[in-house]
XYZ file of C-alpha atoms in Angstrom:
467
model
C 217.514 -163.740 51.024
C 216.851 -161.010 53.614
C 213.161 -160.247 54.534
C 211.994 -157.315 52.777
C 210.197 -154.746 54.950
C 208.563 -151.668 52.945
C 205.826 -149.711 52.439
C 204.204 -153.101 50.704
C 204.644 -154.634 54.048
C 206.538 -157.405 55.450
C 207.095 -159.929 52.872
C 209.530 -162.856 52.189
C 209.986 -166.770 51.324
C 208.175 -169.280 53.669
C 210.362 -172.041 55.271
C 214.119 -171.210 56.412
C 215.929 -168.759 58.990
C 213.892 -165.754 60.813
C 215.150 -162.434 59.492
C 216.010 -164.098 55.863
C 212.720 -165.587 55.251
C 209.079 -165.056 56.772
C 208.908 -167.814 59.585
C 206.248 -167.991 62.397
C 208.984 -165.832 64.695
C 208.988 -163.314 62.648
C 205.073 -163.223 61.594
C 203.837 -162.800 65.557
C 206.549 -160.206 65.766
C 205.892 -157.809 63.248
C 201.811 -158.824 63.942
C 202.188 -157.988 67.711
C 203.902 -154.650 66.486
C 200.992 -153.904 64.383
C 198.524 -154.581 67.475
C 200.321 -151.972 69.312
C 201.057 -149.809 66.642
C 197.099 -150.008 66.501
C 196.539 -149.895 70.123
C 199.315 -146.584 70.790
C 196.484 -144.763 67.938
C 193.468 -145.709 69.369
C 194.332 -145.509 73.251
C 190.695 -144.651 74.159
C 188.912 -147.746 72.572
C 189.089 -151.435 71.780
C 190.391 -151.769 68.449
C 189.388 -154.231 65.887
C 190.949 -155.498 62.972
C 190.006 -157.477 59.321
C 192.086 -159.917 58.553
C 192.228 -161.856 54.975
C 193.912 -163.765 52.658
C 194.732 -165.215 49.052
C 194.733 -168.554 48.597
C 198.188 -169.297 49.267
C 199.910 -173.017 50.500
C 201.067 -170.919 53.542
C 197.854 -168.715 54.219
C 196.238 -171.072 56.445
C 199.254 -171.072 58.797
C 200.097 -167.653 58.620
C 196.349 -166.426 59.493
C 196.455 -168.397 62.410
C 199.620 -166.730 63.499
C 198.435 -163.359 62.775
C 194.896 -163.380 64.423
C 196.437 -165.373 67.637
C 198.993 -163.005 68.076
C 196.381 -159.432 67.704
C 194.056 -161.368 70.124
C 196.703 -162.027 72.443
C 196.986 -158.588 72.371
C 193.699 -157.707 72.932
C 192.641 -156.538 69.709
C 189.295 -158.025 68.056
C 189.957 -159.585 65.413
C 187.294 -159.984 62.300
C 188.958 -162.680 60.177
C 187.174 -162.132 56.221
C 188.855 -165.169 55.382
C 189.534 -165.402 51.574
C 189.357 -162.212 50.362
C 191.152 -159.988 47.936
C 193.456 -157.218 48.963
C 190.726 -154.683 47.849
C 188.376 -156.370 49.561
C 190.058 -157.177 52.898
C 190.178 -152.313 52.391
C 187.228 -152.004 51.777
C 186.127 -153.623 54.642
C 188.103 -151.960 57.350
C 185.805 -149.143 56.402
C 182.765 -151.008 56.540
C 183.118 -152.367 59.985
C 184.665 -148.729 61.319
C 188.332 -151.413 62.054
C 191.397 -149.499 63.332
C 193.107 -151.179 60.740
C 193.158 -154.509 58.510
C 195.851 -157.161 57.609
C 195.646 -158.547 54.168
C 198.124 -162.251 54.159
C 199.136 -162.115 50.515
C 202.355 -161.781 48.371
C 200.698 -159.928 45.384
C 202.142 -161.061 42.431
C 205.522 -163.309 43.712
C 205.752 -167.079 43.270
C 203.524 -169.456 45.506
C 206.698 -169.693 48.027
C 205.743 -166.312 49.372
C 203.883 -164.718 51.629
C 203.553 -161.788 53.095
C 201.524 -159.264 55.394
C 200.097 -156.179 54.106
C 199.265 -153.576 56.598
C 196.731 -150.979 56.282
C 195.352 -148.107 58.892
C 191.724 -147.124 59.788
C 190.917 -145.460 56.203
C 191.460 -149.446 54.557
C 194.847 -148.006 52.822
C 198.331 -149.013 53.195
C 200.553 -147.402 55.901
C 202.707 -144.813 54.223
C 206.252 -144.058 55.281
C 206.172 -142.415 58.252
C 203.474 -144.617 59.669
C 205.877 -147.751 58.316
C 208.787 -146.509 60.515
C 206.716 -146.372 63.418
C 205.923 -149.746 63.091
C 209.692 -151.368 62.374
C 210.632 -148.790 65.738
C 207.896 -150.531 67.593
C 209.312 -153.938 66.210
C 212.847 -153.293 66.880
C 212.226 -152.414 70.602
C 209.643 -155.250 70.918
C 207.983 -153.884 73.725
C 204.967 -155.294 72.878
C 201.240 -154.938 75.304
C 199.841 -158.375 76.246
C 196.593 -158.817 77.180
C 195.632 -160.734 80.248
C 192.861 -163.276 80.360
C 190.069 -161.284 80.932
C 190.985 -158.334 78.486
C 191.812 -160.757 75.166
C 190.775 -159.780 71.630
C 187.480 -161.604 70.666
C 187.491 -163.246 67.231
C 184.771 -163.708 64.618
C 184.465 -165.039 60.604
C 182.482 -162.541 58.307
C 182.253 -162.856 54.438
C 182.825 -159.825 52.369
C 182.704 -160.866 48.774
C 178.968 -160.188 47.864
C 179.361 -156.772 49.650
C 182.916 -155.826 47.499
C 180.418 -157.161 44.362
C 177.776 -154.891 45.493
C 179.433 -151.971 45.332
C 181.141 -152.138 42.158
C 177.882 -152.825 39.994
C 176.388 -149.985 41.991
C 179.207 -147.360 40.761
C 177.706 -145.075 38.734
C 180.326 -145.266 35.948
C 179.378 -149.040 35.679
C 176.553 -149.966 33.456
C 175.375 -152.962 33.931
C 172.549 -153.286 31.240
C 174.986 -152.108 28.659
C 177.768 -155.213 29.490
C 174.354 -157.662 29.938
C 173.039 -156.838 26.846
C 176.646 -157.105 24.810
C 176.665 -161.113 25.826
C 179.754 -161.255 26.846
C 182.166 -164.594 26.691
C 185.177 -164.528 29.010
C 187.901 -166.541 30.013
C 189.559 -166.025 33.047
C 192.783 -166.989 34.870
C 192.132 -166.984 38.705
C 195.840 -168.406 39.239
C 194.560 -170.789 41.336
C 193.822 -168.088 44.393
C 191.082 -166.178 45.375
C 190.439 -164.279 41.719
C 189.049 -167.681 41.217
C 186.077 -167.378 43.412
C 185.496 -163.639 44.005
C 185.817 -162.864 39.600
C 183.158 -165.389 38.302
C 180.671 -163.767 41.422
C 181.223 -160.594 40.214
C 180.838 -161.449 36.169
C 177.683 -163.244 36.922
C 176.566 -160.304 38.707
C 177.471 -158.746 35.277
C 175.778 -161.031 33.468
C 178.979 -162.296 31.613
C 179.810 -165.983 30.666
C 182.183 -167.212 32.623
C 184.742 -169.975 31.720
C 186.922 -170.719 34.624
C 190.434 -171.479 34.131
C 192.586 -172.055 37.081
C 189.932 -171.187 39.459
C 190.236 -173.643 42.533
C 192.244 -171.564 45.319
C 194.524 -174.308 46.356
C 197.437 -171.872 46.232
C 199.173 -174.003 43.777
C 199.520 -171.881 41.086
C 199.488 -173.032 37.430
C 202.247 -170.118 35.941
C 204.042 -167.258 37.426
C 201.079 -165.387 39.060
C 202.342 -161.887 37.825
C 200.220 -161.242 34.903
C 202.361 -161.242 32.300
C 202.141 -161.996 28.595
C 204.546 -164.304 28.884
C 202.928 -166.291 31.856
C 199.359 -166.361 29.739
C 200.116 -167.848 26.847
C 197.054 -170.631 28.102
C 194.813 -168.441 28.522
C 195.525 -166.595 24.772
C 194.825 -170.121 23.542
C 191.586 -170.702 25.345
C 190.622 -167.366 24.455
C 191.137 -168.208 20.327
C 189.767 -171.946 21.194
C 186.601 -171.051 23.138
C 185.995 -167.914 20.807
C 185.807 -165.937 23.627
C 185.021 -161.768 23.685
C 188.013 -161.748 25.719
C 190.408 -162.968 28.502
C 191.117 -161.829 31.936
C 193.849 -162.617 34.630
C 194.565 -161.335 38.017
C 197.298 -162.103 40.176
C 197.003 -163.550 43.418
C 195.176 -160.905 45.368
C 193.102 -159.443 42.570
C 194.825 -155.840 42.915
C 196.470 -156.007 38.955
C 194.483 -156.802 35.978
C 195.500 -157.682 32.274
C 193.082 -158.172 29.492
C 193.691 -160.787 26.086
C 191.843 -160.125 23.150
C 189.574 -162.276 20.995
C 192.568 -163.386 18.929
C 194.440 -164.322 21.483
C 197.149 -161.252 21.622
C 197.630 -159.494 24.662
C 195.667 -156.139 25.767
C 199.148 -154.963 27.957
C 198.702 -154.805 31.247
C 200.241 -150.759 31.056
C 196.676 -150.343 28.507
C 194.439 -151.935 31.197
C 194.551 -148.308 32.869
C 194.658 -146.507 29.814
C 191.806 -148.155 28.406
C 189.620 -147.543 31.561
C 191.459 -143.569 31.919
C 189.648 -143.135 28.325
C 186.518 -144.051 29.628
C 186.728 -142.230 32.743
C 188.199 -139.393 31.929
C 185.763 -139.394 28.639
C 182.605 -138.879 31.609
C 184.585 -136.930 34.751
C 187.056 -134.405 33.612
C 190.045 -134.338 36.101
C 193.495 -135.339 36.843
C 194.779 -138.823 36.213
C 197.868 -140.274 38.619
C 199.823 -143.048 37.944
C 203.305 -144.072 39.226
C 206.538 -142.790 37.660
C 206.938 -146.170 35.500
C 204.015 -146.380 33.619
C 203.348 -145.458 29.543
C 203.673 -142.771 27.935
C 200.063 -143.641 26.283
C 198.158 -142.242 29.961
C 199.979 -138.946 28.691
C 197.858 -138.704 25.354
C 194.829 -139.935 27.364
C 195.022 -137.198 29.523
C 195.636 -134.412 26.810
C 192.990 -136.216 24.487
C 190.746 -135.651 27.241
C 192.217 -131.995 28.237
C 193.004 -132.809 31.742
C 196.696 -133.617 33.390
C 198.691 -136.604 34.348
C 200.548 -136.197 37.373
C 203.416 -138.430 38.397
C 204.046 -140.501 41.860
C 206.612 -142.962 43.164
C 205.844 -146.743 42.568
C 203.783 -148.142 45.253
C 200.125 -147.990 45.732
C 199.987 -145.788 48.772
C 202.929 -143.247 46.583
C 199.901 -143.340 43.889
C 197.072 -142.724 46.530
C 199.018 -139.905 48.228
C 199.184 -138.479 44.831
C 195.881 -139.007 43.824
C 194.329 -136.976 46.782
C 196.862 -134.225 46.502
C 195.756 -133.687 43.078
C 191.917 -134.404 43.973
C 192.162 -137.157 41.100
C 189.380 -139.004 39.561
C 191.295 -141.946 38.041
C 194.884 -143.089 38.907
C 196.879 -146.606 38.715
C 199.564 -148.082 37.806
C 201.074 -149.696 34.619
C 201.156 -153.004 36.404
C 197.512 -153.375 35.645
C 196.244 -151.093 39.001
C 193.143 -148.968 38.735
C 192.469 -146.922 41.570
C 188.673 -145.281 41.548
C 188.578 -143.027 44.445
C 185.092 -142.868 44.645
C 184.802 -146.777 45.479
C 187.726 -146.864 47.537
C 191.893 -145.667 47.467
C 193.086 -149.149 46.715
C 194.137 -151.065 43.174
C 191.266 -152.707 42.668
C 190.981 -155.293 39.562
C 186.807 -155.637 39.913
C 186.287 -152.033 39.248
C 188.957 -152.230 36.398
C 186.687 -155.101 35.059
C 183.311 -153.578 35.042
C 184.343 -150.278 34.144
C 186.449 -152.244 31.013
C 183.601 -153.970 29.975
C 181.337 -151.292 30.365
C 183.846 -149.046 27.848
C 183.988 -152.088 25.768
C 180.120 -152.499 25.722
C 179.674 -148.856 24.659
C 182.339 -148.568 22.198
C 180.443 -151.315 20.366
C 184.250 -152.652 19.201
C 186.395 -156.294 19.597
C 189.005 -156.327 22.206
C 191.664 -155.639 19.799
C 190.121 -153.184 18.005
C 190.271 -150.941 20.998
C 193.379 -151.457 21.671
C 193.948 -150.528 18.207
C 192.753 -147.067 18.886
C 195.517 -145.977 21.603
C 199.215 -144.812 20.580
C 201.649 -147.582 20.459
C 204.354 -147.624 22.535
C 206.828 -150.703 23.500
C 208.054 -151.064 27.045
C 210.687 -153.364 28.656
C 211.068 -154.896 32.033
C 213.798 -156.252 33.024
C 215.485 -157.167 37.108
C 219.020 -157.317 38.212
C 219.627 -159.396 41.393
C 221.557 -156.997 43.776
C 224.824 -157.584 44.389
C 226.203 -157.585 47.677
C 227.621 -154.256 49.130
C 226.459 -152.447 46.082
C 227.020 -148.951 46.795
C 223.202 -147.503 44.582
C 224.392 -144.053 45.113
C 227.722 -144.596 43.432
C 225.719 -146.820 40.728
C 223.380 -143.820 40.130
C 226.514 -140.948 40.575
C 227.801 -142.814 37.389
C 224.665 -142.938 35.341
C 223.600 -139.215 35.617
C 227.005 -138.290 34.731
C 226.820 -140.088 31.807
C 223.117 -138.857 30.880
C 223.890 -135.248 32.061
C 222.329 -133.624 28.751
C 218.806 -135.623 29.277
C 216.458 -134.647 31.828
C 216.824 -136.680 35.039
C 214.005 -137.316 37.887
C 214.713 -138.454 41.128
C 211.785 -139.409 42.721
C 211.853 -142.831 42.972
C 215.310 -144.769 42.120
C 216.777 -142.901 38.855
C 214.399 -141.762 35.496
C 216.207 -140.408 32.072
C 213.910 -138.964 29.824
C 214.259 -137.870 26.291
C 211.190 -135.958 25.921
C 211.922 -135.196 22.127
C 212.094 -138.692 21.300
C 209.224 -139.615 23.688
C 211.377 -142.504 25.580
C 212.376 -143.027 28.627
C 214.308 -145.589 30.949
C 214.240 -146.013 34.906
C 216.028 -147.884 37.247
C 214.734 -148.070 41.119
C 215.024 -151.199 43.888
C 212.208 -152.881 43.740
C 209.493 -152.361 47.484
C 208.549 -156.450 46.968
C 211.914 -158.390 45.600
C 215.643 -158.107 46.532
C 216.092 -156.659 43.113
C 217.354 -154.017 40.611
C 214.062 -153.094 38.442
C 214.870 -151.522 35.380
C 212.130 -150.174 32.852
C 211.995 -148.577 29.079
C 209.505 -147.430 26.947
C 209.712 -146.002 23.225
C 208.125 -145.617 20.249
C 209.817 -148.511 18.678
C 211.053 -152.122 20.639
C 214.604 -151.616 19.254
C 214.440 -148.616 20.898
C 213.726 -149.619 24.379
C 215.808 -152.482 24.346
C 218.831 -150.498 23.579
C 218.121 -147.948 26.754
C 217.777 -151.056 28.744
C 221.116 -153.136 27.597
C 223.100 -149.886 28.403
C 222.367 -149.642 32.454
C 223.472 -153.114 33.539
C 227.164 -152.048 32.545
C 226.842 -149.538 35.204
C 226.474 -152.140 37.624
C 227.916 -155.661 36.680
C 229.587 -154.912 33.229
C 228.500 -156.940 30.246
C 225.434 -158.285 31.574
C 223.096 -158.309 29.055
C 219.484 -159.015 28.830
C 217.585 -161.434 26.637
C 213.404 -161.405 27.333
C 211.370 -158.111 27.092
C 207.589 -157.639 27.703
């Protein structure tokens, strides 16, 4: 399996051969390319850089790779320790950093790991400042400090401070979620949602029942969020007659709610839900990628503002967001992206500004969900084979979709707008994989647009699960 550079970062399996997994070769490369990359944009000062991490198996190792290799070459180093991908952004800002490194895989098994890069504003490093980078890598000439010029390192907590800030949004109310009483359940997935989630819903004044909480990186289930992979935590929720449930994958940048009776919220409603509310106070535009429901589309007219479309990816989204001065954006995968706290997926803003919806909608869990448009989506992956030719692949499947509107912007979309469906199919920025996606009004519906695309690439396969 190849290591997959994109515009999520460097990413791949821990343990095997440099190039087709992420060894310690490959981690002080691509970190010594950051640490020029940082140093070529900031040639008047000494930079600095936060580092953080999930609580991977491998994130020990790897941080100690990273943060030797940017003092080595001379960059400071500020090492947050565990910390959540928005957290590990939001701090770049806070200590003026040329940049931060955030040692997480997202939502991929515990064999992962990866490193996410982001520049001075705390956000990821979009395309053309990605190819800079893998130039800089290729031609590894790399600046070493010597002795006396070497990167000084230091340890600095930034939980309470992430915490902080989301109670103090504006759109948050506080009194409203303490008074409500709250019960929740919540799957940390064994990383650092466990300890940075129960701060915050204290904070919140929430109950808290932990459920795979202690961040030994060992994770209980598929860390995706996934109804599938929570089928626990629905029956903790029902046992513990909790309000609700809440996971977050491994980094605590997705977020997907369970009801009281144990169902699933959707991790595609977990933005729509907090658009409603949002868009319900600031009127505005709403961005989300290219793949997400059709339900953000009746939020936005409900409301009488526009959803505008982006490529999948967070910075694709953020990009979007500011060229459309949005107030809201996201992705299906369970992102929400307030601009006003910061331009990052953030799942403890998604939380407080959830409950704080839920709190003044005076309603269960699934009887808010009960008040958006039903729609059914599928997700399904295709391994890629080897020398596929994806133009060819997609040549074939707009010829045969000719009549239907076709988008291009990231892999290939057919819509039927009169029959409010759609399907997509796009290689994946995180997994050596085909991604294809469908959403109707009915399941049968979306099923059948996703069992006709695999024939267009290895005949006859044919799916079996659907989210």
């Amino acid at each position: 399996m190849a290591l997959i550079k994109s515009i999520s970062g460097i990413r791949g399996t821990i343990g095997g051969i440099s190039g087709e997994a992420l060894t310690p070769p490959d981690i002080v490369l691509f970190s010594a390319a950051y640490a020029t990359w940082v140093r070529q944009n900031n040639p008047e000062r000494r930079p600095k850089v936060v580092v953080g991490r999930d609580g991977r198996m491998s994130g020990d190792i790897v941080n100690r790779l990273v943060c030797g290799t940017l003092l080595g070459c001379g960059i400071d180093v500020i090492d947050a320790g565990l910390a959540s991908t928005p957290t590990v952004e939001m701090a770049v800002v806070w200590e003026k950093a040329e940049g931060g490194i955030v040692l997480t895989a997202s939502h991929n098994p515990r064999e992962w790991n990866a490193l996410k890069l982001l520049n001075h504003f705390g956000e990821f490093l979009d395309t053309q400042e990605s190819s800079q980078l893998f130039e800089i890598a290729e031609r590894q000439n790399f600046y070493f400090a010597p002795v006396d010029l070497l990167g000084k390192y230091s340890q600095k907590g930034f939980t309470q401070q992430h915490i902080d800030a989301v109670i103090a949004h504006p759109l948050v109310d506080v009194g409203a979620i303490y008074c409500s009483g709250f019960s929740v359940v919540l799957d940390g997935v064994n990383s650092v949602g466990g300890v940075i989630v129960p701060k915050l819903l204290e904070n919140l004044g929430v109950a808290c029942i932990p459920h795979n909480c202690d961040p030994t990186g060992d994770f209980a289930h598929n860390p995706e969020p996934l109804p599938e992979h929570l089928t626990a935590l629905s029956q903790l929720v029902v046992s513990k007659k909790a309000d609700l449930g809440i996971a977050v994958d491994p980094d605590v940048d997705r977020l997907a709610f369970v009801c009281e009776d144990g169902t699933p919220f959707g991790e595609e409603y977990t933005l729509v839900a907090i658009a409603d509310y949002v868009l319900g106070l600031r009127k505005g535009n709403l961005v989300s990628n290219l793949s997400s429901t059709l339900a953000l589309d009746d939020i936005a007219k409900h409301h009488g503002c526009t959803r505008y479309l982006s490529a999948v990816g967070e910075v694709n989204v953020v990009t979007e967001m500011k060229r459309r001065n949005a107030v809201i954006g996201g992705e299906g995968n369970g992102g929400v992206i307030i601009p006003d706290l910061h331009y990052g997926r953030d799942a403890l803003i998604g939380i407080a500004l959830f409950l704080t919806h839920l709190a003044y909608q005076k309603v269960s869990c699934s009887q808010l969900k009960g008040r958006y448009a039903p729609y059914y989506m599928v997700k399904e992956r295709v391994d890629i084979p080897k020398c596929l030719d994806l133009n060819a692949v997609f040549s074939r499947i707009k010829k045969s979709y000719k009549n239907q509107k076709i988008s291009e912007l990231d892999g290939l979309k057919i819509e039927f707008e009169a029959e409010k469906k759609w399907v997509i199919i796009r290689a994946s920025n995180t997994e050596p994989v085909l991604r294809i996606y469908a959403e109707a009004a009915t399941m049968e519906e979306a099923k059948a647009l996703v069992q006709n695309l695999p024939d267009f690439i290895t005949p006859k396969q044919k799916f079996t699960k659907y989210y």
